[in-house]
JSON list of C-alpha atoms in Angstrom, two decimals:
[
{"chain": "A", "resi": 12, "resn": "MET", "atom": "CA", "xyz": [0.00, 0.00, 0.00]},
{"chain": "A", "resi": 13, "resn": "GLY", "atom": "CA", "xyz": [2.75, 2.47, -0.96]},
{"chain": "A", "resi": 14, "resn": "GLU", "atom": "CA", "xyz": [0.24, 5.20, -1.80]},
{"chain": "A", "resi": 15, "resn": "HIS", "atom": "CA", "xyz": [-0.67, 8.66, -0.55]},
{"chain": "A", "resi": 16, "resn": "TYR", "atom": "CA", "xyz": [-3.67, 8.81, 1.76]},
{"chain": "A", "resi": 17, "resn": "PRO", "atom": "CA", "xyz": [-4.79, 12.37, 2.61]},
{"chain": "A", "resi": 18, "resn": "HIS", "atom": "CA", "xyz": [-5.05, 12.98, 6.36]},
{"chain": "A", "resi": 19, "resn": "LEU", "atom": "CA", "xyz": [-3.62, 9.55, 7.23]},
{"chain": "A", "resi": 20, "resn": "ARG", "atom": "CA", "xyz": [-0.18, 8.16, 7.99]},
{"chain": "A", "resi": 21, "resn": "VAL", "atom": "CA", "xyz": [0.11, 4.52, 6.99]},
{"chain": "A", "resi": 22, "resn": "GLU", "atom": "CA", "xyz": [2.66, 1.96, 8.17]},
{"chain": "A", "resi": 23, "resn": "ASP", "atom": "CA", "xyz": [2.39, -1.06, 5.91]},
{"chain": "A", "resi": 24, "resn": "LEU", "atom": "CA", "xyz": [3.82, -4.14, 7.66]},
{"chain": "A", "resi": 25, "resn": "ASP", "atom": "CA", "xyz": [3.89, -7.69, 6.35]},
{"chain": "A", "resi": 26, "resn": "ASP", "atom": "CA", "xyz": [1.16, -9.04, 8.62]},
{"chain": "A", "resi": 27, "resn": "ARG", "atom": "CA", "xyz": [-0.74, -5.91, 9.69]},
{"chain": "A", "resi": 28, "resn": "LEU", "atom": "CA", "xyz": [-1.47, -2.30, 8.83]},
{"chain": "A", "resi": 29, "resn": "VAL", "atom": "CA", "xyz": [-1.07, 0.65, 11.21]},
{"chain": "A", "resi": 30, "resn": "VAL", "atom": "CA", "xyz": [-3.09, 3.75, 10.29]},
{"chain": "A", "resi": 31, "resn": "THR", "atom": "CA", "xyz": [-2.79, 7.06, 12.13]},
{"chain": "A", "resi": 32, "resn": "LEU", "atom": "CA", "xyz": [-5.40, 9.79, 11.69]},
{"chain": "A", "resi": 33, "resn": "ASP", "atom": "CA", "xyz": [-3.39, 12.89, 10.82]},
{"chain": "A", "resi": 34, "resn": "ARG", "atom": "CA", "xyz": [-5.22, 16.21, 11.10]},
{"chain": "A", "resi": 35, "resn": "PRO", "atom": "CA", "xyz": [-3.67, 17.47, 14.34]},
{"chain": "A", "resi": 36, "resn": "GLU", "atom": "CA", "xyz": [-4.53, 21.10, 13.61]},
{"chain": "A", "resi": 37, "resn": "VAL", "atom": "CA", "xyz": [-8.26, 20.25, 13.97]},
{"chain": "A", "resi": 38, "resn": "ARG", "atom": "CA", "xyz": [-7.89, 17.44, 16.53]},
{"chain": "A", "resi": 39, "resn": "ASN", "atom": "CA", "xyz": [-8.24, 14.76, 13.81]},
{"chain": "A", "resi": 40, "resn": "ALA", "atom": "CA", "xyz": [-11.73, 15.92, 12.83]},
{"chain": "A", "resi": 41, "resn": "ILE", "atom": "CA", "xyz": [-13.10, 13.47, 10.26]},
{"chain": "A", "resi": 42, "resn": "ASP", "atom": "CA", "xyz": [-13.68, 15.17, 6.91]},
{"chain": "A", "resi": 43, "resn": "THR", "atom": "CA", "xyz": [-14.58, 13.78, 3.49]},
{"chain": "A", "resi": 44, "resn": "ALA", "atom": "CA", "xyz": [-10.94, 13.45, 2.44]},
{"chain": "A", "resi": 45, "resn": "MET", "atom": "CA", "xyz": [-10.21, 11.32, 5.51]},
{"chain": "A", "resi": 46, "resn": "VAL", "atom": "CA", "xyz": [-13.35, 9.26, 4.84]},
{"chain": "A", "resi": 47, "resn": "GLU", "atom": "CA", "xyz": [-12.24, 8.64, 1.26]},
{"chain": "A", "resi": 48, "resn": "SER", "atom": "CA", "xyz": [-8.74, 7.66, 2.42]},
{"chain": "A", "resi": 49, "resn": "LEU", "atom": "CA", "xyz": [-10.16, 5.21, 4.97]},
{"chain": "A", "resi": 50, "resn": "HIS", "atom": "CA", "xyz": [-12.38, 3.67, 2.29]},
{"chain": "A", "resi": 51, "resn": "ARG", "atom": "CA", "xyz": [-9.26, 3.04, 0.24]},
{"chain": "A", "resi": 52, "resn": "ILE", "atom": "CA", "xyz": [-7.61, 1.45, 3.27]},
{"chain": "A", "resi": 53, "resn": "CYS", "atom": "CA", "xyz": [-10.65, -0.81, 3.69]},
{"chain": "A", "resi": 54, "resn": "ALA", "atom": "CA", "xyz": [-10.57, -1.81, 0.03]},
{"chain": "A", "resi": 55, "resn": "GLY", "atom": "CA", "xyz": [-6.97, -2.95, 0.43]},
{"chain": "A", "resi": 56, "resn": "LEU", "atom": "CA", "xyz": [-7.72, -4.92, 3.60]},
{"chain": "A", "resi": 57, "resn": "GLU", "atom": "CA", "xyz": [-10.74, -6.55, 1.99]},
{"chain": "A", "resi": 58, "resn": "HIS", "atom": "CA", "xyz": [-8.56, -7.67, -0.92]},
{"chain": "A", "resi": 59, "resn": "THR", "atom": "CA", "xyz": [-5.64, -8.79, 1.27]},
{"chain": "A", "resi": 60, "resn": "PRO", "atom": "CA", "xyz": [-6.98, -9.47, 4.79]},
{"chain": "A", "resi": 61, "resn": "ARG", "atom": "CA", "xyz": [-4.71, -8.36, 7.62]},
{"chain": "A", "resi": 62, "resn": "PRO", "atom": "CA", "xyz": [-5.37, -6.94, 11.09]},
{"chain": "A", "resi": 63, "resn": "LEU", "atom": "CA", "xyz": [-5.63, -3.16, 11.38]},
{"chain": "A", "resi": 64, "resn": "ILE", "atom": "CA", "xyz": [-4.35, -0.92, 14.18]},
{"chain": "A", "resi": 65, "resn": "LEU", "atom": "CA", "xyz": [-6.05, 2.47, 14.04]},
{"chain": "A", "resi": 66, "resn": "THR", "atom": "CA", "xyz": [-4.82, 5.38, 16.15]},
{"chain": "A", "resi": 67, "resn": "GLY", "atom": "CA", "xyz": [-4.92, 9.15, 16.31]},
{"chain": "A", "resi": 68, "resn": "GLY", "atom": "CA", "xyz": [-1.43, 9.82, 17.57]},
{"chain": "A", "resi": 69, "resn": "PRO", "atom": "CA", "xyz": [-0.16, 10.54, 21.08]},
{"chain": "A", "resi": 70, "resn": "ASP", "atom": "CA", "xyz": [-2.70, 13.15, 22.22]},
{"chain": "A", "resi": 71, "resn": "ILE", "atom": "CA", "xyz": [-6.14, 12.43, 20.78]},
{"chain": "A", "resi": 72, "resn": "PHE", "atom": "CA", "xyz": [-8.04, 9.83, 18.80]},
{"chain": "A", "resi": 73, "resn": "ALA", "atom": "CA", "xyz": [-10.54, 12.04, 16.97]},
{"chain": "A", "resi": 74, "resn": "ALA", "atom": "CA", "xyz": [-12.66, 14.99, 18.07]},
{"chain": "A", "resi": 75, "resn": "GLY", "atom": "CA", "xyz": [-15.56, 14.03, 15.80]},
{"chain": "A", "resi": 76, "resn": "ALA", "atom": "CA", "xyz": [-16.81, 14.88, 12.37]},
{"chain": "A", "resi": 77, "resn": "ASP", "atom": "CA", "xyz": [-15.58, 18.09, 10.76]},
{"chain": "A", "resi": 78, "resn": "ILE", "atom": "CA", "xyz": [-18.25, 20.55, 11.93]},
{"chain": "A", "resi": 79, "resn": "ALA", "atom": "CA", "xyz": [-17.52, 23.02, 9.14]},
{"chain": "A", "resi": 80, "resn": "GLN", "atom": "CA", "xyz": [-18.42, 20.34, 6.60]},
{"chain": "A", "resi": 81, "resn": "LEU", "atom": "CA", "xyz": [-21.23, 18.91, 8.72]},
{"chain": "A", "resi": 82, "resn": "ARG", "atom": "CA", "xyz": [-22.85, 22.36, 8.91]},
{"chain": "A", "resi": 83, "resn": "THR", "atom": "CA", "xyz": [-23.37, 22.41, 5.12]},
{"chain": "A", "resi": 84, "resn": "ARG", "atom": "CA", "xyz": [-24.77, 18.88, 4.76]},
{"chain": "A", "resi": 85, "resn": "GLY", "atom": "CA", "xyz": [-28.43, 18.35, 3.93]},
{"chain": "A", "resi": 86, "resn": "PRO", "atom": "CA", "xyz": [-30.92, 15.46, 3.98]},
{"chain": "A", "resi": 87, "resn": "SER", "atom": "CA", "xyz": [-29.40, 13.73, 0.94]},
{"chain": "A", "resi": 88, "resn": "ASP", "atom": "CA", "xyz": [-26.01, 13.67, 2.67]},
{"chain": "A", "resi": 89, "resn": "ALA", "atom": "CA", "xyz": [-27.59, 12.15, 5.77]},
{"chain": "A", "resi": 90, "resn": "LEU", "atom": "CA", "xyz": [-29.32, 9.47, 3.71]},
{"chain": "A", "resi": 91, "resn": "ALA", "atom": "CA", "xyz": [-26.01, 8.69, 1.98]},
{"chain": "A", "resi": 92, "resn": "GLY", "atom": "CA", "xyz": [-24.55, 7.74, 5.38]},
{"chain": "A", "resi": 93, "resn": "ILE", "atom": "CA", "xyz": [-21.15, 9.30, 4.70]},
{"chain": "A", "resi": 94, "resn": "ASN", "atom": "CA", "xyz": [-19.61, 8.32, 8.04]},
{"chain": "A", "resi": 95, "resn": "SER", "atom": "CA", "xyz": [-21.90, 5.44, 8.96]},
{"chain": "A", "resi": 96, "resn": "ALA", "atom": "CA", "xyz": [-21.15, 3.57, 5.73]},
{"chain": "A", "resi": 97, "resn": "LEU", "atom": "CA", "xyz": [-17.42, 3.87, 6.39]},
{"chain": "A", "resi": 98, "resn": "PHE", "atom": "CA", "xyz": [-17.67, 2.75, 10.00]},
{"chain": "A", "resi": 99, "resn": "HIS", "atom": "CA", "xyz": [-19.87, -0.19, 8.98]},
{"chain": "A", "resi": 100, "resn": "ARG", "atom": "CA", "xyz": [-17.21, -1.17, 6.45]},
{"chain": "A", "resi": 101, "resn": "ILE", "atom": "CA", "xyz": [-14.48, -0.97, 9.10]},
{"chain": "A", "resi": 102, "resn": "ALA", "atom": "CA", "xyz": [-16.52, -3.14, 11.48]},
{"chain": "A", "resi": 103, "resn": "ALA", "atom": "CA", "xyz": [-16.99, -5.68, 8.69]},
{"chain": "A", "resi": 104, "resn": "LEU", "atom": "CA", "xyz": [-13.31, -5.96, 7.73]},
{"chain": "A", "resi": 105, "resn": "PRO", "atom": "CA", "xyz": [-12.32, -9.62, 7.44]},
{"chain": "A", "resi": 106, "resn": "MET", "atom": "CA", "xyz": [-9.57, -9.51, 10.07]},
{"chain": "A", "resi": 107, "resn": "PRO", "atom": "CA", "xyz": [-9.68, -7.96, 13.57]},
{"chain": "A", "resi": 108, "resn": "THR", "atom": "CA", "xyz": [-9.21, -4.25, 14.18]},
{"chain": "A", "resi": 109, "resn": "VAL", "atom": "CA", "xyz": [-7.67, -2.55, 17.22]},
{"chain": "A", "resi": 110, "resn": "ALA", "atom": "CA", "xyz": [-8.24, 1.12, 18.08]},
{"chain": "A", "resi": 111, "resn": "ALA", "atom": "CA", "xyz": [-5.35, 2.63, 20.06]},
{"chain": "A", "resi": 112, "resn": "VAL", "atom": "CA", "xyz": [-7.07, 5.57, 21.76]},
{"chain": "A", "resi": 113, "resn": "ALA", "atom": "CA", "xyz": [-4.54, 7.89, 23.42]},
{"chain": "A", "resi": 114, "resn": "GLY", "atom": "CA", "xyz": [-6.94, 10.69, 24.35]},
{"chain": "A", "resi": 115, "resn": "PRO", "atom": "CA", "xyz": [-10.47, 11.89, 23.65]},
{"chain": "A", "resi": 116, "resn": "ALA", "atom": "CA", "xyz": [-12.67, 10.05, 21.16]},
{"chain": "A", "resi": 117, "resn": "ILE", "atom": "CA", "xyz": [-15.69, 12.29, 20.78]},
{"chain": "A", "resi": 118, "resn": "GLY", "atom": "CA", "xyz": [-18.72, 12.24, 18.48]},
{"chain": "A", "resi": 119, "resn": "GLY", "atom": "CA", "xyz": [-17.79, 10.62, 15.19]},
{"chain": "A", "resi": 120, "resn": "GLY", "atom": "CA", "xyz": [-14.37, 9.83, 16.66]},
{"chain": "A", "resi": 121, "resn": "ALA", "atom": "CA", "xyz": [-16.04, 7.74, 19.35]},
{"chain": "A", "resi": 122, "resn": "GLU", "atom": "CA", "xyz": [-18.21, 6.04, 16.73]},
{"chain": "A", "resi": 123, "resn": "LEU", "atom": "CA", "xyz": [-15.09, 5.18, 14.73]},
{"chain": "A", "resi": 124, "resn": "ALA", "atom": "CA", "xyz": [-13.57, 3.59, 17.84]},
{"chain": "A", "resi": 125, "resn": "TYR", "atom": "CA", "xyz": [-16.82, 1.72, 18.57]},
{"chain": "A", "resi": 126, "resn": "ALA", "atom": "CA", "xyz": [-16.60, 0.15, 15.09]},
{"chain": "A", "resi": 127, "resn": "CYS", "atom": "CA", "xyz": [-13.28, -1.50, 15.92]},
{"chain": "A", "resi": 128, "resn": "ASP", "atom": "CA", "xyz": [-13.14, -4.96, 17.49]},
{"chain": "A", "resi": 129, "resn": "PHE", "atom": "CA", "xyz": [-10.89, -3.90, 20.38]},
{"chain": "A", "resi": 130, "resn": "ARG", "atom": "CA", "xyz": [-10.02, -0.59, 22.04]},
{"chain": "A", "resi": 131, "resn": "ILE", "atom": "CA", "xyz": [-6.82, 0.06, 24.01]},
{"chain": "A", "resi": 132, "resn": "GLY", "atom": "CA", "xyz": [-6.58, 3.32, 25.97]},
{"chain": "A", "resi": 133, "resn": "THR", "atom": "CA", "xyz": [-4.56, 5.45, 28.36]},
{"chain": "A", "resi": 134, "resn": "ASP", "atom": "CA", "xyz": [-5.59, 7.36, 31.47]},
{"chain": "A", "resi": 135, "resn": "ARG", "atom": "CA", "xyz": [-6.38, 10.30, 29.16]},
{"chain": "A", "resi": 136, "resn": "THR", "atom": "CA", "xyz": [-8.89, 8.38, 27.06]},
{"chain": "A", "resi": 137, "resn": "ARG", "atom": "CA", "xyz": [-12.43, 9.76, 27.00]},
{"chain": "A", "resi": 138, "resn": "PHE", "atom": "CA", "xyz": [-15.53, 8.65, 25.10]},
{"chain": "A", "resi": 139, "resn": "GLY", "atom": "CA", "xyz": [-18.53, 10.90, 24.50]},
{"chain": "A", "resi": 140, "resn": "ASN", "atom": "CA", "xyz": [-21.32, 11.57, 22.02]},
{"chain": "A", "resi": 141, "resn": "PRO", "atom": "CA", "xyz": [-22.51, 15.18, 22.38]},
{"chain": "A", "resi": 142, "resn": "GLU", "atom": "CA", "xyz": [-24.20, 15.30, 18.96]},
{"chain": "A", "resi": 143, "resn": "GLY", "atom": "CA", "xyz": [-27.54, 16.28, 20.49]},
{"chain": "A", "resi": 144, "resn": "GLN", "atom": "CA", "xyz": [-25.97, 19.56, 21.64]},
{"chain": "A", "resi": 145, "resn": "LEU", "atom": "CA", "xyz": [-25.43, 20.33, 17.93]},
{"chain": "A", "resi": 146, "resn": "GLY", "atom": "CA", "xyz": [-29.01, 19.47, 17.06]},
{"chain": "A", "resi": 147, "resn": "ILE", "atom": "CA", "xyz": [-28.24, 16.14, 15.40]},
{"chain": "A", "resi": 148, "resn": "LEU", "atom": "CA", "xyz": [-28.16, 12.41, 16.15]},
{"chain": "A", "resi": 149, "resn": "ALA", "atom": "CA", "xyz": [-25.09, 10.26, 16.75]},
{"chain": "A", "resi": 150, "resn": "ALA", "atom": "CA", "xyz": [-26.03, 8.51, 13.53]},
{"chain": "A", "resi": 151, "resn": "ALA", "atom": "CA", "xyz": [-22.78, 6.79, 12.56]},
{"chain": "A", "resi": 152, "resn": "GLY", "atom": "CA", "xyz": [-23.30, 3.77, 14.79]},
{"chain": "A", "resi": 153, "resn": "ALA", "atom": "CA", "xyz": [-23.57, 5.02, 18.37]},
{"chain": "A", "resi": 154, "resn": "ALA", "atom": "CA", "xyz": [-27.37, 4.80, 18.51]},
{"chain": "A", "resi": 155, "resn": "TRP", "atom": "CA", "xyz": [-27.25, 1.02, 18.00]},
{"chain": "A", "resi": 156, "resn": "ARG", "atom": "CA", "xyz": [-23.64, -0.10, 18.40]},
{"chain": "A", "resi": 157, "resn": "LEU", "atom": "CA", "xyz": [-23.10, 1.58, 21.78]},
{"chain": "A", "resi": 158, "resn": "PRO", "atom": "CA", "xyz": [-26.00, -0.26, 23.50]},
{"chain": "A", "resi": 159, "resn": "GLU", "atom": "CA", "xyz": [-24.49, -3.52, 22.24]},
{"chain": "A", "resi": 160, "resn": "LEU", "atom": "CA", "xyz": [-21.12, -2.58, 23.72]},
{"chain": "A", "resi": 161, "resn": "VAL", "atom": "CA", "xyz": [-22.07, -1.10, 27.10]},
{"chain": "A", "resi": 162, "resn": "GLY", "atom": "CA", "xyz": [-25.75, -1.90, 27.64]},
{"chain": "A", "resi": 163, "resn": "GLU", "atom": "CA", "xyz": [-28.88, 0.13, 27.04]},
{"chain": "A", "resi": 164, "resn": "GLN", "atom": "CA", "xyz": [-28.95, 2.14, 30.26]},
{"chain": "A", "resi": 165, "resn": "LEU", "atom": "CA", "xyz": [-25.39, 3.42, 30.05]},
{"chain": "A", "resi": 166, "resn": "ALA", "atom": "CA", "xyz": [-25.81, 4.11, 26.34]},
{"chain": "A", "resi": 167, "resn": "LYS", "atom": "CA", "xyz": [-28.84, 6.26, 27.20]},
{"chain": "A", "resi": 168, "resn": "GLU", "atom": "CA", "xyz": [-26.75, 8.24, 29.69]},
{"chain": "A", "resi": 169, "resn": "ILE", "atom": "CA", "xyz": [-24.09, 8.87, 27.06]},
{"chain": "A", "resi": 170, "resn": "LEU", "atom": "CA", "xyz": [-26.45, 9.68, 24.19]},
{"chain": "A", "resi": 171, "resn": "LEU", "atom": "CA", "xyz": [-29.27, 11.46, 26.02]},
{"chain": "A", "resi": 172, "resn": "THR", "atom": "CA", "xyz": [-27.54, 13.28, 28.87]},
{"chain": "A", "resi": 173, "resn": "GLY", "atom": "CA", "xyz": [-24.14, 13.93, 27.29]},
{"chain": "A", "resi": 174, "resn": "ARG", "atom": "CA", "xyz": [-22.22, 11.87, 29.83]},
{"chain": "A", "resi": 175, "resn": "THR", "atom": "CA", "xyz": [-18.55, 11.32, 28.97]},
{"chain": "A", "resi": 176, "resn": "LEU", "atom": "CA", "xyz": [-16.80, 8.14, 30.10]},
{"chain": "A", "resi": 177, "resn": "ASN", "atom": "CA", "xyz": [-13.28, 8.40, 31.43]},
{"chain": "A", "resi": 178, "resn": "ALA", "atom": "CA", "xyz": [-10.74, 5.62, 30.97]},
{"chain": "A", "resi": 179, "resn": "ALA", "atom": "CA", "xyz": [-11.52, 3.84, 34.25]},
{"chain": "A", "resi": 180, "resn": "GLU", "atom": "CA", "xyz": [-15.25, 3.88, 33.55]},
{"chain": "A", "resi": 181, "resn": "ALA", "atom": "CA", "xyz": [-14.73, 2.67, 29.98]},
{"chain": "A", "resi": 182, "resn": "LEU", "atom": "CA", "xyz": [-12.51, -0.16, 31.20]},
{"chain": "A", "resi": 183, "resn": "ASP", "atom": "CA", "xyz": [-15.05, -1.15, 33.85]},
{"chain": "A", "resi": 184, "resn": "VAL", "atom": "CA", "xyz": [-17.75, -1.69, 31.19]},
{"chain": "A", "resi": 185, "resn": "ARG", "atom": "CA", "xyz": [-15.23, -3.20, 28.72]},
{"chain": "A", "resi": 186, "resn": "LEU", "atom": "CA", "xyz": [-15.58, -0.39, 26.23]},
{"chain": "A", "resi": 187, "resn": "LEU", "atom": "CA", "xyz": [-11.81, -0.34, 26.69]},
{"chain": "A", "resi": 188, "resn": "ASN", "atom": "CA", "xyz": [-10.16, -3.74, 26.71]},
{"chain": "A", "resi": 189, "resn": "GLU", "atom": "CA", "xyz": [-7.02, -2.47, 28.42]},
{"chain": "A", "resi": 190, "resn": "VAL", "atom": "CA", "xyz": [-5.60, 0.78, 29.83]},
{"chain": "A", "resi": 191, "resn": "VAL", "atom": "CA", "xyz": [-1.83, 1.29, 29.65]},
{"chain": "A", "resi": 192, "resn": "ASP", "atom": "CA", "xyz": [0.75, 4.05, 29.98]},
{"chain": "A", "resi": 193, "resn": "ALA", "atom": "CA", "xyz": [0.74, 6.40, 27.01]},
{"chain": "A", "resi": 194, "resn": "ASP", "atom": "CA", "xyz": [4.23, 5.37, 25.91]},
{"chain": "A", "resi": 195, "resn": "ALA", "atom": "CA", "xyz": [3.12, 1.72, 25.79]},
{"chain": "A", "resi": 196, "resn": "LEU", "atom": "CA", "xyz": [-0.08, 2.26, 23.82]},
{"chain": "A", "resi": 197, "resn": "ILE", "atom": "CA", "xyz": [1.04, 1.29, 20.32]},
{"chain": "A", "resi": 198, "resn": "ALA", "atom": "CA", "xyz": [3.23, -1.56, 21.59]},
{"chain": "A", "resi": 199, "resn": "THR", "atom": "CA", "xyz": [0.21, -2.93, 23.47]},
{"chain": "A", "resi": 200, "resn": "ALA", "atom": "CA", "xyz": [-1.94, -2.71, 20.36]},
{"chain": "A", "resi": 201, "resn": "HIS", "atom": "CA", "xyz": [0.74, -4.66, 18.49]},
{"chain": "A", "resi": 202, "resn": "ALA", "atom": "CA", "xyz": [0.79, -7.23, 21.31]},
{"chain": "A", "resi": 203, "resn": "TRP", "atom": "CA", "xyz": [-2.96, -7.76, 20.90]},
{"chain": "A", "resi": 204, "resn": "VAL", "atom": "CA", "xyz": [-2.44, -8.34, 17.18]},
{"chain": "A", "resi": 205, "resn": "ASP", "atom": "CA", "xyz": [0.48, -10.68, 17.91]},
{"chain": "A", "resi": 206, "resn": "ARG", "atom": "CA", "xyz": [-1.74, -12.80, 20.17]},
{"chain": "A", "resi": 207, "resn": "MET", "atom": "CA", "xyz": [-4.47, -12.99, 17.53]},
{"chain": "A", "resi": 208, "resn": "LEU", "atom": "CA", "xyz": [-2.01, -13.94, 14.82]},
{"chain": "A", "resi": 209, "resn": "ARG", "atom": "CA", "xyz": [-1.01, -17.03, 16.77]},
{"chain": "A", "resi": 210, "resn": "ASN", "atom": "CA", "xyz": [-4.27, -18.40, 15.39]},
{"chain": "A", "resi": 211, "resn": "ALA", "atom": "CA", "xyz": [-4.41, -19.82, 11.89]},
{"chain": "A", "resi": 212, "resn": "PRO", "atom": "CA", "xyz": [-5.21, -16.80, 9.67]},
{"chain": "A", "resi": 213, "resn": "LEU", "atom": "CA", "xyz": [-8.28, -18.34, 8.05]},
{"chain": "A", "resi": 214, "resn": "ALA", "atom": "CA", "xyz": [-9.57, -19.57, 11.42]},
{"chain": "A", "resi": 215, "resn": "LEU", "atom": "CA", "xyz": [-9.15, -16.05, 12.81]},
{"chain": "A", "resi": 216, "resn": "GLN", "atom": "CA", "xyz": [-10.96, -14.51, 9.86]},
{"chain": "A", "resi": 217, "resn": "LEU", "atom": "CA", "xyz": [-13.86, -16.99, 9.97]},
{"chain": "A", "resi": 218, "resn": "ALA", "atom": "CA", "xyz": [-14.17, -16.69, 13.76]},
{"chain": "A", "resi": 219, "resn": "LYS", "atom": "CA", "xyz": [-14.77, -12.96, 13.31]},
{"chain": "A", "resi": 220, "resn": "THR", "atom": "CA", "xyz": [-17.33, -13.76, 10.61]},
{"chain": "A", "resi": 221, "resn": "ALA", "atom": "CA", "xyz": [-19.14, -16.17, 12.94]},
{"chain": "A", "resi": 222, "resn": "LEU", "atom": "CA", "xyz": [-19.12, -13.66, 15.80]},
{"chain": "A", "resi": 223, "resn": "ARG", "atom": "CA", "xyz": [-20.69, -10.99, 13.58]},
{"chain": "A", "resi": 224, "resn": "ALA", "atom": "CA", "xyz": [-23.43, -13.26, 12.23]},
{"chain": "A", "resi": 225, "resn": "PRO", "atom": "CA", "xyz": [-26.98, -12.92, 13.58]},
{"chain": "A", "resi": 226, "resn": "ARG", "atom": "CA", "xyz": [-28.05, -15.51, 16.15]},
{"chain": "A", "resi": 227, "resn": "GLU", "atom": "CA", "xyz": [-30.44, -17.22, 13.74]},
{"chain": "A", "resi": 228, "resn": "ALA", "atom": "CA", "xyz": [-27.50, -18.08, 11.46]},
{"chain": "A", "resi": 229, "resn": "HIS", "atom": "CA", "xyz": [-26.11, -20.40, 14.15]},
{"chain": "A", "resi": 230, "resn": "PRO", "atom": "CA", "xyz": [-25.37, -23.30, 14.46]},
{"chain": "A", "resi": 231, "resn": "VAL", "atom": "CA", "xyz": [-25.60, -23.91, 10.71]},
{"chain": "A", "resi": 232, "resn": "LEU", "atom": "CA", "xyz": [-22.99, -21.24, 9.98]},
{"chain": "A", "resi": 233, "resn": "ASP", "atom": "CA", "xyz": [-20.64, -22.68, 12.61]},
{"chain": "A", "resi": 234, "resn": "ASN", "atom": "CA", "xyz": [-20.90, -26.14, 11.05]},
{"chain": "A", "resi": 235, "resn": "VAL", "atom": "CA", "xyz": [-20.19, -24.81, 7.56]},
{"chain": "A", "resi": 236, "resn": "VAL", "atom": "CA", "xyz": [-17.20, -22.77, 8.80]},
{"chain": "A", "resi": 237, "resn": "GLN", "atom": "CA", "xyz": [-15.87, -25.81, 10.64]},
{"chain": "A", "resi": 238, "resn": "ALA", "atom": "CA", "xyz": [-16.27, -27.93, 7.50]},
{"chain": "A", "resi": 239, "resn": "VAL", "atom": "CA", "xyz": [-14.18, -25.42, 5.55]},
{"chain": "A", "resi": 240, "resn": "LEU", "atom": "CA", "xyz": [-11.47, -25.34, 8.23]},
{"chain": "A", "resi": 241, "resn": "PHE", "atom": "CA", "xyz": [-11.39, -29.15, 8.56]},
{"chain": "A", "resi": 242, "resn": "GLU", "atom": "CA", "xyz": [-10.23, -29.32, 4.93]},
{"chain": "A", "resi": 243, "resn": "THR", "atom": "CA", "xyz": [-7.27, -26.94, 5.31]},
{"chain": "A", "resi": 244, "resn": "ASP", "atom": "CA", "xyz": [-3.63, -27.98, 5.35]},
{"chain": "A", "resi": 245, "resn": "GLU", "atom": "CA", "xyz": [-3.14, -25.54, 8.22]},
{"chain": "A", "resi": 246, "resn": "LYS", "atom": "CA", "xyz": [-5.53, -27.51, 10.44]},
{"chain": "A", "resi": 247, "resn": "ALA", "atom": "CA", "xyz": [-3.68, -30.78, 9.73]},
{"chain": "A", "resi": 248, "resn": "ARG", "atom": "CA", "xyz": [-0.26, -29.19, 10.25]},
{"chain": "A", "resi": 249, "resn": "ARG", "atom": "CA", "xyz": [-1.18, -27.53, 13.54]},
{"chain": "A", "resi": 250, "resn": "MET", "atom": "CA", "xyz": [-2.88, -30.63, 14.94]},
{"chain": "A", "resi": 251, "resn": "ASP", "atom": "CA", "xyz": [0.05, -32.85, 13.94]},
{"chain": "A", "resi": 252, "resn": "ALA", "atom": "CA", "xyz": [2.40, -30.45, 15.72]},
{"chain": "A", "resi": 253, "resn": "PHE", "atom": "CA", "xyz": [0.20, -30.50, 18.82]},
{"chain": "A", "resi": 254, "resn": "LEU", "atom": "CA", "xyz": [0.12, -34.30, 18.92]},
{"chain": "A", "resi": 255, "resn": "SER", "atom": "CA", "xyz": [3.90, -34.47, 18.39]},
{"chain": "A", "resi": 256, "resn": "ARG", "atom": "CA", "xyz": [4.51, -32.13, 21.34]},
{"chain": "A", "resi": 257, "resn": "ARG", "atom": "CA", "xyz": [2.20, -34.17, 23.54]},
{"chain": "A", "resi": 258, "resn": "ARG", "atom": "CA", "xyz": [4.03, -37.40, 22.68]},
{"chain": "A", "resi": 259, "resn": "ALA", "atom": "CA", "xyz": [7.47, -35.87, 23.28]}
]
């Protein structure tokens, strides 16, 4: 992925991709150029599945959508789901995603973090959705994804009263999976990816698919996925290695 992505810095590694939101002058506000760049990132990861680490740098994750652009959008823009379509695509990426959230993730920035599979934070991490104060809805996933993540009552507090969660509160409800020192944030995100990549790549990918499937798809989906995995060379190799270690 040796390309230019406006408002992003991209570190293309063999087995993962690290993407940093890069609009520090406006606290990483998400504008259309950043949305388009992230769509291109998604297209690459859909074609060649790898885990994604998404961060906003050492001080902030993202302060939300770009209000100057949001102010000019009309009903057709809302129906197009400019941000919600992107965040849905990120959530549906074939391999796991980790958000490394150094500081505030507010509004659309919070919704971007909610779309990731895991969130690692620091003691400066904050999550909030103050969209109602601007006369709009948190319509890029918070209204339905947040209740799934933290429960309906807490989601109502965040969305209806403007409550902001600090790092300890977010960790307590597992909105954050781990809180670490700021200088260890990216290394910890890499460690999470390292642990996941101990799994067979196809098994990891299909496990995420199974987890995202609606309840009514199970157990038929699980059986079909298992049938696919039973036929792989990777399954035979890993099980042979396990049996050899046990006999040793």
